PDB file of C-alpha atoms in Angstrom:
ATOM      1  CA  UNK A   1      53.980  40.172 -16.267  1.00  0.00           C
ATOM      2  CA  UNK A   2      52.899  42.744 -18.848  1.00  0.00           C
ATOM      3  CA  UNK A   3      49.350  43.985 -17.639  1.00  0.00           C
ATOM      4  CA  UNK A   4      48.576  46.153 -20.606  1.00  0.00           C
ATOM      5  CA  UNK A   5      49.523  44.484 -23.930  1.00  0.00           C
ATOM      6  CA  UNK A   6      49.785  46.544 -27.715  1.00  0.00           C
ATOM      7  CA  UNK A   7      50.313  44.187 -29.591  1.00  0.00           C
ATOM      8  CA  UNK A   8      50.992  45.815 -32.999  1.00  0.00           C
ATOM      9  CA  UNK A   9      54.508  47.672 -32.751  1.00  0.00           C
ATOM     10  CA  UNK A  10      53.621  49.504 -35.767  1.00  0.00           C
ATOM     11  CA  UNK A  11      50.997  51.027 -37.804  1.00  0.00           C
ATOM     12  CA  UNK A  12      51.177  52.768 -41.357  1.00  0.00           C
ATOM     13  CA  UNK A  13      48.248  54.779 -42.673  1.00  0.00           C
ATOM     14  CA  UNK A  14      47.397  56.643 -45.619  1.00  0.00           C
ATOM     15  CA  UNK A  15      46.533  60.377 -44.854  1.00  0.00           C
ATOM     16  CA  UNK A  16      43.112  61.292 -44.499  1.00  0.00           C
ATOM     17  CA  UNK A  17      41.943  57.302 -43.697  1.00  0.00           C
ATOM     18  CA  UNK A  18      41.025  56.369 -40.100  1.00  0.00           C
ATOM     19  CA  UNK A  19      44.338  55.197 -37.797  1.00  0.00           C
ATOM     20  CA  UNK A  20      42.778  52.537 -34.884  1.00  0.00           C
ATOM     21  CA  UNK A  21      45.326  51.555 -32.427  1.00  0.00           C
ATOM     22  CA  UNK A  22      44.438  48.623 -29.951  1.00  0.00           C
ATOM     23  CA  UNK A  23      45.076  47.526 -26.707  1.00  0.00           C
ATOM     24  CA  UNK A  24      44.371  44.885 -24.132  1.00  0.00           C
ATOM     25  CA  UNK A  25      44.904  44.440 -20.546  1.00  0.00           C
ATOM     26  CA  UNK A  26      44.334  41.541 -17.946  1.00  0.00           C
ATOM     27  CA  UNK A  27      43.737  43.876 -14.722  1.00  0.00           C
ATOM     28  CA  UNK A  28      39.991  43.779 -13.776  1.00  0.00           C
ATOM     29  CA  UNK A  29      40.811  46.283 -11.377  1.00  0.00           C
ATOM     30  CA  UNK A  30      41.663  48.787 -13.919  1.00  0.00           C
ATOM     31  CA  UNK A  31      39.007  51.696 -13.967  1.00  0.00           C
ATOM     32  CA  UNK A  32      40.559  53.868 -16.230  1.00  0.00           C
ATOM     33  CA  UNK A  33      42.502  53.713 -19.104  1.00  0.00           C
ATOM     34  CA  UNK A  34      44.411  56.870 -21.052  1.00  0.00           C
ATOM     35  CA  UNK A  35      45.901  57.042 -24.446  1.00  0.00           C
ATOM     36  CA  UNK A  36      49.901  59.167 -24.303  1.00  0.00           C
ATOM     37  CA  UNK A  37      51.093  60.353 -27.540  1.00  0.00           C
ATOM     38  CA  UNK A  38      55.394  60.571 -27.681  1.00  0.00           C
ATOM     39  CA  UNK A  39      57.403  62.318 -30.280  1.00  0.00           C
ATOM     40  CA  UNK A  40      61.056  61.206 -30.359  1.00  0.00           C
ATOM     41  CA  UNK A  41      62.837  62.950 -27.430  1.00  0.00           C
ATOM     42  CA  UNK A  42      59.966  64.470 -25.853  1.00  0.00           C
ATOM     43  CA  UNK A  43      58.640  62.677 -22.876  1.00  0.00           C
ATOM     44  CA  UNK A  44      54.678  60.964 -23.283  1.00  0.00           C
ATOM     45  CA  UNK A  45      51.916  63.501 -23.939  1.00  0.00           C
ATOM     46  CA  UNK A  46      48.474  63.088 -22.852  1.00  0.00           C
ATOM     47  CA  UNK A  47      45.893  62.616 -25.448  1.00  0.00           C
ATOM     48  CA  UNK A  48      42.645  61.075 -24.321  1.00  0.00           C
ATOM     49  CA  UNK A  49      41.404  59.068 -21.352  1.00  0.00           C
ATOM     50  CA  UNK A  50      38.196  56.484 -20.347  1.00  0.00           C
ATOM     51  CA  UNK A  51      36.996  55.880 -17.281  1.00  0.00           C
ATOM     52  CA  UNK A  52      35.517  52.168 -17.106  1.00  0.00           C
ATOM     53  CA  UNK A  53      31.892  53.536 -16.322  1.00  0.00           C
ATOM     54  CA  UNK A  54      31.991  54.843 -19.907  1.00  0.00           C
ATOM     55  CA  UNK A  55      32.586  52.944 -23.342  1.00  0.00           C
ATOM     56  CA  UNK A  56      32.924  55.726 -25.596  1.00  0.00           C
ATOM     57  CA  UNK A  57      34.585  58.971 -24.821  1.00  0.00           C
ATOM     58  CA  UNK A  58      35.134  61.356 -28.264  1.00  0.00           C
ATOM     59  CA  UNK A  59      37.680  64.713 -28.382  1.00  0.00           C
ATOM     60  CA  UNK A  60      37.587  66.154 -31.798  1.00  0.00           C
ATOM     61  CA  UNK A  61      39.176  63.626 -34.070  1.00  0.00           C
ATOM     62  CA  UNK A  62      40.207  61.258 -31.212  1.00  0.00           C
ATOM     63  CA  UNK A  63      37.686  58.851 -29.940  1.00  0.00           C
ATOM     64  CA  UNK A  64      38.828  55.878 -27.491  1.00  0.00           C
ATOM     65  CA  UNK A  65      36.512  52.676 -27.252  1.00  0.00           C
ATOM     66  CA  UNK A  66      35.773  50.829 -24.194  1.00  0.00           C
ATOM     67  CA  UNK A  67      35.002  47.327 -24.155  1.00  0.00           C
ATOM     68  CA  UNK A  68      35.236  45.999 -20.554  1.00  0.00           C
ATOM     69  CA  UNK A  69      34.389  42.428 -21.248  1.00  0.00           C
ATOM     70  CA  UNK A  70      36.634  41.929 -23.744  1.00  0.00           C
ATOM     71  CA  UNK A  71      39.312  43.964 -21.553  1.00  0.00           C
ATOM     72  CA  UNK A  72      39.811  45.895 -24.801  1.00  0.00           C
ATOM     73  CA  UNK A  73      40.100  49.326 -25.462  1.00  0.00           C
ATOM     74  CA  UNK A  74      40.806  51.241 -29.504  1.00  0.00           C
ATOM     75  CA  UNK A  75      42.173  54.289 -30.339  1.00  0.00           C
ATOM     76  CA  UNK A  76      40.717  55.753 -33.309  1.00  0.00           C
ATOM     77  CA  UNK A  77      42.000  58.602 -35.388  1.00  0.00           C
ATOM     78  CA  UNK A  78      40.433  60.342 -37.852  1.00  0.00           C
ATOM     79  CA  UNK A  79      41.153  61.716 -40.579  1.00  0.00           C
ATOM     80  CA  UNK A  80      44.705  60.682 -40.100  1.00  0.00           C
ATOM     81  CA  UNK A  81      47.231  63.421 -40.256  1.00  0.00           C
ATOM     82  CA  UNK A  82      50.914  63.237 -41.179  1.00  0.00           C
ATOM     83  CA  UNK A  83      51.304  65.338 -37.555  1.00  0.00           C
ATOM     84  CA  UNK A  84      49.775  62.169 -35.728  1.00  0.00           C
ATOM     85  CA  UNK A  85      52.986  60.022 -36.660  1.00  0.00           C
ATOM     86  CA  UNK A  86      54.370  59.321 -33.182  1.00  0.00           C
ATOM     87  CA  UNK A  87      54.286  56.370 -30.703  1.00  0.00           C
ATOM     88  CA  UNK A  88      51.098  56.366 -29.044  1.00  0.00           C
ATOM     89  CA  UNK A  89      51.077  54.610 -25.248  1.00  0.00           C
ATOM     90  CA  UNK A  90      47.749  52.723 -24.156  1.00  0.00           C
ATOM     91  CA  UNK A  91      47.886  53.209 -20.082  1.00  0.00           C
ATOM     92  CA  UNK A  92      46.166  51.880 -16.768  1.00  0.00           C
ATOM     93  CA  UNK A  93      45.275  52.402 -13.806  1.00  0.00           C
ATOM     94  CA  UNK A  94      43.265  51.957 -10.524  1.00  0.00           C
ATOM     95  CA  UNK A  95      41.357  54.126  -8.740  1.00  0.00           C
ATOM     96  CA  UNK A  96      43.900  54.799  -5.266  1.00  0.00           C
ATOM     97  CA  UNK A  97      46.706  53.521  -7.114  1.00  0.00           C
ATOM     98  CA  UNK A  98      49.804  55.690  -7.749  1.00  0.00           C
ATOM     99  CA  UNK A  99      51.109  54.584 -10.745  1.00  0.00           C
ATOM    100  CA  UNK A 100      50.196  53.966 -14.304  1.00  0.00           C
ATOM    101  CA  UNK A 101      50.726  50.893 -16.123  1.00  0.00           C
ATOM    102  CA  UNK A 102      51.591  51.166 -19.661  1.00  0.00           C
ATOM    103  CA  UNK A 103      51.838  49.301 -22.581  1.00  0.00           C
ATOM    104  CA  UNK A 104      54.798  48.931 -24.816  1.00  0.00           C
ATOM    105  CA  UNK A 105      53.461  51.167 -27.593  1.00  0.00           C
ATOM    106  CA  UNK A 106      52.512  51.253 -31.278  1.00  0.00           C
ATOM    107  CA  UNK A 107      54.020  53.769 -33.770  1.00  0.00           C
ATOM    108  CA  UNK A 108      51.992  55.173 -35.930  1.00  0.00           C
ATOM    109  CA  UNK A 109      53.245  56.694 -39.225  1.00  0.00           C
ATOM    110  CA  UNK A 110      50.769  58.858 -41.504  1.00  0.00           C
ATOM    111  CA  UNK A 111      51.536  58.808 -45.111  1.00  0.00           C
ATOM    112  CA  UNK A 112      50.783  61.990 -46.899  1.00  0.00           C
TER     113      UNK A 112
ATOM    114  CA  UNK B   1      59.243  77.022 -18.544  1.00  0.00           C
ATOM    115  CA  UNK B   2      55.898  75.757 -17.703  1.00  0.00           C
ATOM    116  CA  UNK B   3      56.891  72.232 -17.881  1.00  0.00           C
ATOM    117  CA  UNK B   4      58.282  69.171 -16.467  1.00  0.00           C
ATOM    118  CA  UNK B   5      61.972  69.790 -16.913  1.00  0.00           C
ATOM    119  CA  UNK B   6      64.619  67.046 -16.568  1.00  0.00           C
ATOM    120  CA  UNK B   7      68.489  67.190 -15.930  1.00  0.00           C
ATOM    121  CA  UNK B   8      70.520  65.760 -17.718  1.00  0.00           C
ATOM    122  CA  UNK B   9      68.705  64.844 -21.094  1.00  0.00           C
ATOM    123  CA  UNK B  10      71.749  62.846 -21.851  1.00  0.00           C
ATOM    124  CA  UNK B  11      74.315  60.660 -19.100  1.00  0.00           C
ATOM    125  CA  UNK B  12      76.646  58.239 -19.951  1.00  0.00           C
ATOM    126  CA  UNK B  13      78.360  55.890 -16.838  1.00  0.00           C
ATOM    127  CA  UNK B  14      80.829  53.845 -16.661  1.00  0.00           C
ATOM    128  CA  UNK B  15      79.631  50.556 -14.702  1.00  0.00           C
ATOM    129  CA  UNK B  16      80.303  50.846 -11.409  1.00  0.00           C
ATOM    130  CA  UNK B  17      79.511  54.811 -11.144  1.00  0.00           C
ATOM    131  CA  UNK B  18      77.210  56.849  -9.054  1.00  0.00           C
ATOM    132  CA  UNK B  19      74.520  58.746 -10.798  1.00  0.00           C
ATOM    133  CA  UNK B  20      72.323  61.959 -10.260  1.00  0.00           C
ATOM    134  CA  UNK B  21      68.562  62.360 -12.342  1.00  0.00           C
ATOM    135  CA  UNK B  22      67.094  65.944 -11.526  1.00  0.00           C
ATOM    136  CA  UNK B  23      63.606  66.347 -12.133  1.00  0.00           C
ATOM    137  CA  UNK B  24      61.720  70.139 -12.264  1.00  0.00           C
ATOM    138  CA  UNK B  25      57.810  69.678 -11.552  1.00  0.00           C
ATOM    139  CA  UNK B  26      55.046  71.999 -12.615  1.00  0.00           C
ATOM    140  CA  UNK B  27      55.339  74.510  -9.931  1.00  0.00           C
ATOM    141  CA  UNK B  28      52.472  73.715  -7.130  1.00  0.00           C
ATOM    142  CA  UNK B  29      52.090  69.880  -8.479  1.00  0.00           C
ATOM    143  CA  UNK B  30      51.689  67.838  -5.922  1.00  0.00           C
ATOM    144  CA  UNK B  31      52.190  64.535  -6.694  1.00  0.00           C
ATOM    145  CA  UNK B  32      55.700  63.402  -8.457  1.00  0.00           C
ATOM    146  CA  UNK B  33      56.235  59.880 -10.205  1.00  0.00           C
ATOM    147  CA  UNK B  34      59.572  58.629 -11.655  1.00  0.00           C
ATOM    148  CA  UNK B  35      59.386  56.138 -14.627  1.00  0.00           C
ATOM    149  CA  UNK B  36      61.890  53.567 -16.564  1.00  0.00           C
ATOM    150  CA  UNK B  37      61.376  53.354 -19.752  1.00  0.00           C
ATOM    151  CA  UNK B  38      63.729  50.230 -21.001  1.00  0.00           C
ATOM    152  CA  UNK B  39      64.485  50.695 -25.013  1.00  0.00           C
ATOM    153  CA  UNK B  40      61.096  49.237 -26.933  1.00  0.00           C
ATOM    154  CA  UNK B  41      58.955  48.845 -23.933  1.00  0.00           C
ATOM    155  CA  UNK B  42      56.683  51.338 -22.202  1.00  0.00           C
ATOM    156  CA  UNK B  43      57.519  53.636 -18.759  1.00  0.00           C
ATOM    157  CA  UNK B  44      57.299  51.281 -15.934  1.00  0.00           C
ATOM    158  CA  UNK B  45      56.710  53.042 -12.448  1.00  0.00           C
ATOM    159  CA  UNK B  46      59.766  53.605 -10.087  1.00  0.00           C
ATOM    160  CA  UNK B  47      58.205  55.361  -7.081  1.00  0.00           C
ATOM    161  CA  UNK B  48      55.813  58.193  -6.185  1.00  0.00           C
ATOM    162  CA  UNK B  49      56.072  61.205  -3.796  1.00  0.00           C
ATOM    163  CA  UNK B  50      53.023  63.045  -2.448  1.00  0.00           C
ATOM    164  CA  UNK B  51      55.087  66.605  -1.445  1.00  0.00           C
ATOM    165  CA  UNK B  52      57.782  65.822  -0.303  1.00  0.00           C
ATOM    166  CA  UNK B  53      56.509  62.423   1.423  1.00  0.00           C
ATOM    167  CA  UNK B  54      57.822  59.331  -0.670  1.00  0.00           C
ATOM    168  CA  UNK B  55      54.458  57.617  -0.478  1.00  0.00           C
ATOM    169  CA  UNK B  56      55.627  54.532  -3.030  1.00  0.00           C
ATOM    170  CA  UNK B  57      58.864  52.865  -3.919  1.00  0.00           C
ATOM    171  CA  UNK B  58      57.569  49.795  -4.831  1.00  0.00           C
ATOM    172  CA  UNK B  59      58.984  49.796  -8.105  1.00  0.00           C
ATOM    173  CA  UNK B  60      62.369  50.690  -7.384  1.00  0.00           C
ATOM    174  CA  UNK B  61      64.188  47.666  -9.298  1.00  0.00           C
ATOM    175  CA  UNK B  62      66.857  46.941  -5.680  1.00  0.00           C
ATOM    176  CA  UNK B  63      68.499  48.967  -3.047  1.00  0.00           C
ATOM    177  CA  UNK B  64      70.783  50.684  -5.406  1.00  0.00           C
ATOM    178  CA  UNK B  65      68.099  53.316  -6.345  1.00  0.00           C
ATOM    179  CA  UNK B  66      66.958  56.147  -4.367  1.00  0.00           C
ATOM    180  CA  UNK B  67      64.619  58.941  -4.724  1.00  0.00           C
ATOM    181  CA  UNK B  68      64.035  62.236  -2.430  1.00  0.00           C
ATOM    182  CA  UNK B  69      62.071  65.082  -2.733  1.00  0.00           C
ATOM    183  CA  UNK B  70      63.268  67.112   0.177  1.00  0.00           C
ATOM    184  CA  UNK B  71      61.135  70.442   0.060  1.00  0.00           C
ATOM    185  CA  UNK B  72      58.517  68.833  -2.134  1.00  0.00           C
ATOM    186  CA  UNK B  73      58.939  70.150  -5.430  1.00  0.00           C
ATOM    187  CA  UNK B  74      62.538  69.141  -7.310  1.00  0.00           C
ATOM    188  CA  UNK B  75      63.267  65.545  -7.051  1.00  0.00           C
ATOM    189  CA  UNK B  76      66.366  63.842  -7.509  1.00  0.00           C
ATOM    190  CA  UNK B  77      66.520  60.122  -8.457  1.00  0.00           C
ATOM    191  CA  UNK B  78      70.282  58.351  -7.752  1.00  0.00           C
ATOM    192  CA  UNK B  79      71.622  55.154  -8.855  1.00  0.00           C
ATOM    193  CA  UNK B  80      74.236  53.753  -7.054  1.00  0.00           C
ATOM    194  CA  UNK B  81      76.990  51.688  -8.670  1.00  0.00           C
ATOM    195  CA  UNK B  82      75.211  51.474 -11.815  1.00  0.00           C
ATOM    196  CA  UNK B  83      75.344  48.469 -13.830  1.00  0.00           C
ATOM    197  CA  UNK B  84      74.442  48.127 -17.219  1.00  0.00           C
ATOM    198  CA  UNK B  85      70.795  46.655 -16.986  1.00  0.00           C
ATOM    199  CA  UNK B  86      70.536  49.939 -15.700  1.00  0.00           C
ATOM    200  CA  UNK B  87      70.508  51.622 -18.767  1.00  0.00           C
ATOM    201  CA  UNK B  88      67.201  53.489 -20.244  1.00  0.00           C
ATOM    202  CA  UNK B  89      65.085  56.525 -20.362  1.00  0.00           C
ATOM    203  CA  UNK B  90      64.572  57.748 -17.070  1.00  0.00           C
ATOM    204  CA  UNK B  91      60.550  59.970 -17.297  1.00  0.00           C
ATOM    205  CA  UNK B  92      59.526  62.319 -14.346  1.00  0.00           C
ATOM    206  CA  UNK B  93      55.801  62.873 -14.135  1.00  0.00           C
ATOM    207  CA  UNK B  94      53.684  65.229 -12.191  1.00  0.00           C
ATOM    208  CA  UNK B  95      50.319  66.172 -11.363  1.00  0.00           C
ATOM    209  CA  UNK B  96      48.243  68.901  -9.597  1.00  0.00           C
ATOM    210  CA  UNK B  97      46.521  66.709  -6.893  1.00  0.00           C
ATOM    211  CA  UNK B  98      47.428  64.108  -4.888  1.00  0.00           C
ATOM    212  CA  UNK B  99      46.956  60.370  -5.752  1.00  0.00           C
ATOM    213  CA  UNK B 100      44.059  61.109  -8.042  1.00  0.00           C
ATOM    214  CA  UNK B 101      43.683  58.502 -11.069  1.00  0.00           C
ATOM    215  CA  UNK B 102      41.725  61.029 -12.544  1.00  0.00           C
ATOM    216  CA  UNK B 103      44.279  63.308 -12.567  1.00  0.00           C
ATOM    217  CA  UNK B 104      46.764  63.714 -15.970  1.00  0.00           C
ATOM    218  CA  UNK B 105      50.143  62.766 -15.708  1.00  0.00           C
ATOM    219  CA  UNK B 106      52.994  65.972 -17.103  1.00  0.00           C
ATOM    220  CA  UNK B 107      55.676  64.302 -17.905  1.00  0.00           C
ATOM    221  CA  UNK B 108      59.450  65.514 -18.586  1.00  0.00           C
ATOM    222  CA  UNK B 109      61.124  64.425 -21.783  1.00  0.00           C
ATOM    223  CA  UNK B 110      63.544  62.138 -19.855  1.00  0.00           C
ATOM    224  CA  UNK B 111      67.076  61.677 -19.159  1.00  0.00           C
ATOM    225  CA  UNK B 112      68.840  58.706 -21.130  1.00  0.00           C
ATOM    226  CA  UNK B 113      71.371  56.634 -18.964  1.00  0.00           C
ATOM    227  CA  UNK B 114      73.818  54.643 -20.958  1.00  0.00           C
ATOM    228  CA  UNK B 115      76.188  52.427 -18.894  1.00  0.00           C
ATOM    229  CA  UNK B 116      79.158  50.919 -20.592  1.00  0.00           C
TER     230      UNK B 116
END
């Protein structure tokens, strides 16, 4: 049973426009939420996180929304760069818990 | 290095072999986490040590895999007999503190398992 969901496998956007990866998860109990970027043959990287008693947490031209209701939370990117095409990981977890739960990922690809 | 550091990036079994994963932490990170990453789907947790305490097997997929951490900082992960379900991208993680949430995740850049 697949906890955190991305449901678009892929994502194409023009350089310069704004990149918005989504995700959606059906854990209540999930208090914070991180985005991993992976390049191929390079294990996940850490790009942004969320804890649930935020809805909006911004790092230069990364910004991750928080909808708790909806159990929703968006990536956005921008301006795109060609540099940002990679598979990008929404994640999960609980506060105690050891483990993250991750989705299945979307890959982005930034046209110049 | 100052990374996670995995060995072997690349194994091939035949079905039926035993197999070795070695993971490198971040020197002092405490907490270790293996992960299998099946072809198109995300890392899915395998177990978690805490030094050299295994704290979490939970996801270990059946009593063919085993993990130690002996002295608390390289881990080894073995599958036994492998079988060809088996086969994926094997990710060590690890992080300063112990059993944090709010604590990032390093991870290695994996060791691919193909079983024939």
């Amino acid at each position: 049973d697949q906890q955190v969901k991305q449901n678009s496998p892929s994502l194409s956007v023009q350089e310069g426009r704004i990149s918005i990866l989504n995700c959606d998860y059906t854990n209540s109990m999930f208090d914070y939420f991180l985005w991993y970027k992976k390049y191929p043959a390079e294990g996940p990287t850490f790009l942004i996180s969320i804890s649930s008693i935020k809805d909006k947490n911004e790092d230069g031209r990364f910004t991750v929304f928080l909808n708790k209701s909806a159990k929703h939370l968006s990536l956005h990117i921008v301006p795109s760069q060609p540099g940002d095409s990679a598979v990008y990981f929404c994640a999960a977890s609980e506060t105690g818990a050891n483990n993250l739960f991750f989705g299945t990922g979307t890959r982005l690809t930034v046209i110049p | 290095g100052a990374g996670v550091s995995q060995s072997p990036r690349y194994k091939v079994a035949k079905r039926g072999q035993d197999v070795a994963l070695r993971c490198d932490p971040i020197s002092g990170h405490v907490s270790l986490f293996w992960y299998q990453q099946a072809l198109g789907q995300g890392p899915e947790f395998l177990t978690y040590f805490q030094n050299e305490a295994q704290l979490d097997k939970s996801g270990l997929p059946s009593d063919r895999f085993f993990a130690e951490r002996p002295e608390g900082s390289v881990s080894t992960l073995k599958i036994q007999r492998t079988q060809q379900e088996d086969s994926a991208v094997y990710l060590c993680a690890s992080s300063l503190e112990p059993r944090d949430t709010y604590n990032e995740q390093f991870f290695g850049p994996g060791t691919r398992l193909t079983v024939l």
